[in-house]
GROMACS .gro file of C-alpha atoms in nm:
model
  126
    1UNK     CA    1  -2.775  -5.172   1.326
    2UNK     CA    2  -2.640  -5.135   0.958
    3UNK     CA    3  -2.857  -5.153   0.681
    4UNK     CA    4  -2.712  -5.220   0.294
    5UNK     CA    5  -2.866  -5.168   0.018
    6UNK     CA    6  -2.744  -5.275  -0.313
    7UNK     CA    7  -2.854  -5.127  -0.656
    8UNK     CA    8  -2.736  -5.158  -1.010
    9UNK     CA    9  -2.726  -5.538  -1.118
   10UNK     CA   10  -2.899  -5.644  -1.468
   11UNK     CA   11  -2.854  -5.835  -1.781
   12UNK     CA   12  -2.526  -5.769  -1.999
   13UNK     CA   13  -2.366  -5.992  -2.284
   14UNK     CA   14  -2.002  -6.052  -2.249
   15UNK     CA   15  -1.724  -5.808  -2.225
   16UNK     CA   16  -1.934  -5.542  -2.105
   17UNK     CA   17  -1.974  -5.370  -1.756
   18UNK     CA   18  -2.167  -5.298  -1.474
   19UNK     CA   19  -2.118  -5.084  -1.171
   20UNK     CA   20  -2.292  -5.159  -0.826
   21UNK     CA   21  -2.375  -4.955  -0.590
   22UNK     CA   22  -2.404  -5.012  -0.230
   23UNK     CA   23  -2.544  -4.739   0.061
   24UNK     CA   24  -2.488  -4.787   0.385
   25UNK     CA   25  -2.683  -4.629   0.630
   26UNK     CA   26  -2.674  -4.742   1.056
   27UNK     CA   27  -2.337  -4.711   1.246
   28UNK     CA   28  -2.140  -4.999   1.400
   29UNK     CA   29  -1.832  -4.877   1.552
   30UNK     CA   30  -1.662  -5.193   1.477
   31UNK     CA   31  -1.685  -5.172   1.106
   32UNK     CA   32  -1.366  -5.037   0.946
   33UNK     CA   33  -1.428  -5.298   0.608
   34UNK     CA   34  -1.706  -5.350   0.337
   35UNK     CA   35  -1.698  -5.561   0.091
   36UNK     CA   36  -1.889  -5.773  -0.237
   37UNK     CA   37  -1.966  -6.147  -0.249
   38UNK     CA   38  -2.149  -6.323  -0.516
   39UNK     CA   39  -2.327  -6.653  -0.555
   40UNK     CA   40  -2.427  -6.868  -0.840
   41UNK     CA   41  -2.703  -7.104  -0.811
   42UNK     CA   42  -2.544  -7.453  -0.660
   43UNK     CA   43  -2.263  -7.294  -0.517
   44UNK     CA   44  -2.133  -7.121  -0.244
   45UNK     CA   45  -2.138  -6.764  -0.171
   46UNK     CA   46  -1.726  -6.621  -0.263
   47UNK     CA   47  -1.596  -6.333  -0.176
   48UNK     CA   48  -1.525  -6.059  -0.473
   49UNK     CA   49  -1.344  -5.778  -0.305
   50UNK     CA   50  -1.295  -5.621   0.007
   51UNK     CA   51  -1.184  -5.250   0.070
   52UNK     CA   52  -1.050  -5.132   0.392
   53UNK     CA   53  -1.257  -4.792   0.499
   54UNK     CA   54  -0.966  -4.653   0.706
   55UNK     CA   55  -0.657  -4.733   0.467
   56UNK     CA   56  -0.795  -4.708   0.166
   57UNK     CA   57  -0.648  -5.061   0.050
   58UNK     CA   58  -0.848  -5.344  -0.162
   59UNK     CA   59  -0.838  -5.698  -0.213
   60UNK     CA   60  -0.980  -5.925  -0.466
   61UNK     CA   61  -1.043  -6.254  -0.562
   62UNK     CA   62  -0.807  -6.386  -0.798
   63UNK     CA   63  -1.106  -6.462  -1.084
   64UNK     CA   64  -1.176  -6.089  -1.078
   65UNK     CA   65  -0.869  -5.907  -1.040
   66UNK     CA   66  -0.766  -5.657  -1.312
   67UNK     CA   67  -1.152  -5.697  -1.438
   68UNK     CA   68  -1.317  -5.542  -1.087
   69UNK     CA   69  -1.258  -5.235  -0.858
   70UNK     CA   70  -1.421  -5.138  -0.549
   71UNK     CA   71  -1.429  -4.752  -0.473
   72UNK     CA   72  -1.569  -4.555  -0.182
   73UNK     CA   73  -1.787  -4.253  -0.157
   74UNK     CA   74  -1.753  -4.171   0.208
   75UNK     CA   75  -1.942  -3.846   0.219
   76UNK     CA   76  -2.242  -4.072   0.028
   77UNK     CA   77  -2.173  -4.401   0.266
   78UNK     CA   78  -2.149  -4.573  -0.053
   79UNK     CA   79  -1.945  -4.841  -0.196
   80UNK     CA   80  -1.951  -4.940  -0.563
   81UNK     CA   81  -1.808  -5.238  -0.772
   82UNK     CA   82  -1.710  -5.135  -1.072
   83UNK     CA   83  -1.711  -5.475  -1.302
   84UNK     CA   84  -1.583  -5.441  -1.683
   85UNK     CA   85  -1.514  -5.686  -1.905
   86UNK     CA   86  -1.775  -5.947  -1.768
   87UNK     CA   87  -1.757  -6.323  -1.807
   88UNK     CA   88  -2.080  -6.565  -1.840
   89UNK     CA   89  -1.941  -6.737  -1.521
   90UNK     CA   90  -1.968  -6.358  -1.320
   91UNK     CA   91  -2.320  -6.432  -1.344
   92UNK     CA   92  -2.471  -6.434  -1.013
   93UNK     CA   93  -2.633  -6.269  -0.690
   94UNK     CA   94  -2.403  -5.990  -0.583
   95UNK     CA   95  -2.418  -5.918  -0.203
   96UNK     CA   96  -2.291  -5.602  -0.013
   97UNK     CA   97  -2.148  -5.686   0.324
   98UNK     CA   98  -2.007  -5.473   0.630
   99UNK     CA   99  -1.718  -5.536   0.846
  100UNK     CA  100  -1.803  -5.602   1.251
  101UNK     CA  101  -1.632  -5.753   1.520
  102UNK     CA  102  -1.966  -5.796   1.720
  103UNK     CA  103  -2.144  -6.038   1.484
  104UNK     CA  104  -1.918  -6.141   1.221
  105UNK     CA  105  -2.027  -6.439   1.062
  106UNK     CA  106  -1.784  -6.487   0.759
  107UNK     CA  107  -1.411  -6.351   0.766
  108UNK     CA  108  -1.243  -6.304   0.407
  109UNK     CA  109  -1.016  -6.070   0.258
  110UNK     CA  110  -0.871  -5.961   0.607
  111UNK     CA  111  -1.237  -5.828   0.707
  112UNK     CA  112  -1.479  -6.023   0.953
  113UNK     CA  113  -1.805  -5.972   0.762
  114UNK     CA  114  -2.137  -5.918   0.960
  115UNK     CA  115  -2.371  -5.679   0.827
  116UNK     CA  116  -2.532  -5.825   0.486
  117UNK     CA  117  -2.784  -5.642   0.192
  118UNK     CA  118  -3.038  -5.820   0.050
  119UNK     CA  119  -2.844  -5.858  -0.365
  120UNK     CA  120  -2.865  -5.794  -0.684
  121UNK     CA  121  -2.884  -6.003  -0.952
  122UNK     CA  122  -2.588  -5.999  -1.257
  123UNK     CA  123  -2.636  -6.199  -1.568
  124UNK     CA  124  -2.403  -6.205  -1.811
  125UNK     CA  125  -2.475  -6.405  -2.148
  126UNK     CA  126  -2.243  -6.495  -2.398
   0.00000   0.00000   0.00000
C-alpha cells in the first residue's frame, strides 16, 4: 500500500506561485514514477507532470511547461510542484499520483499511474 498526501494548494491572483508538496509513505516495488494531475470542475482529470524516480527525467504537459517543475526529495519521500506564473485556467484540484504496474489505472507521461492522494485545491483569480 502507498499512501499520498498532498499539501500546499490555496488562493493566488495571477502571475503568482505556489509550490505543492506531496509525501509518500507505503512501498510498492513497482513504482519507479510519481506524478501531478489536476481537474477543473466539468472536465476531465489531465496530467501536469510526471518525474521518473530512477532517472531523474520529467515530463509536462504542454499548457504548463516552462511555468511548472516537479522536484524530488528522496530522503523526505516527497515530491513537489513548483507552479509560478499561474493562469486563472490552472485553477483546479491538484492530485498526487504513484507509478505501479500492479494496479495502474491511468498511463500518461510514460508512467502507469496507480496509487492516488486525496488533492488540493488551486485557485487562481485574475
Amino acid at each position: 500500500q502507498v499512501q499520498l498526501l498532498e499539501s500546499g494548494g490555496g488562493s493566488v491572483q495571477a502571475g503568482g506561485s505556489l509550490r505543492l508538496s506531496c509525501v509518500a509513505s507505503g512501498y510498492d516495488y513497482t513504482t519507479d514514477c510519481m506524478g501531478w494531475f489536476r481537474q477543473a470542475p466539468g472536465k476531465e482529470r489531465e496530467g501536469v507532470g510526471t518525474t521518473f524516480i530512477r532517472a531523474g527525467s520529467d515530463y509536462y504537459a504542454d499548457s504548463v511547461k516552462g511555468r511548472f517543475t516537479i522536484s524530488q526529495d528522496k530522503p523526505k519521500n516527497t515530491i513537489y510542484l513548483q507552479m509560478n506564473s499561474l493562469k486563472p485556467e490552472d485553477t483546479a484540484m491538484y492530485y498526487c499520483a504513484a507509478g505501479s504496474r500492479l494496479r495502474a489505472t491511468m498511463t500518461w507521461g510514460g508512467c502507469d499511474f496507480g496509487w492516488w492522494g486525496q488533492g488540493t485545491q488551486v485557485t487562481v483569480s485574475s
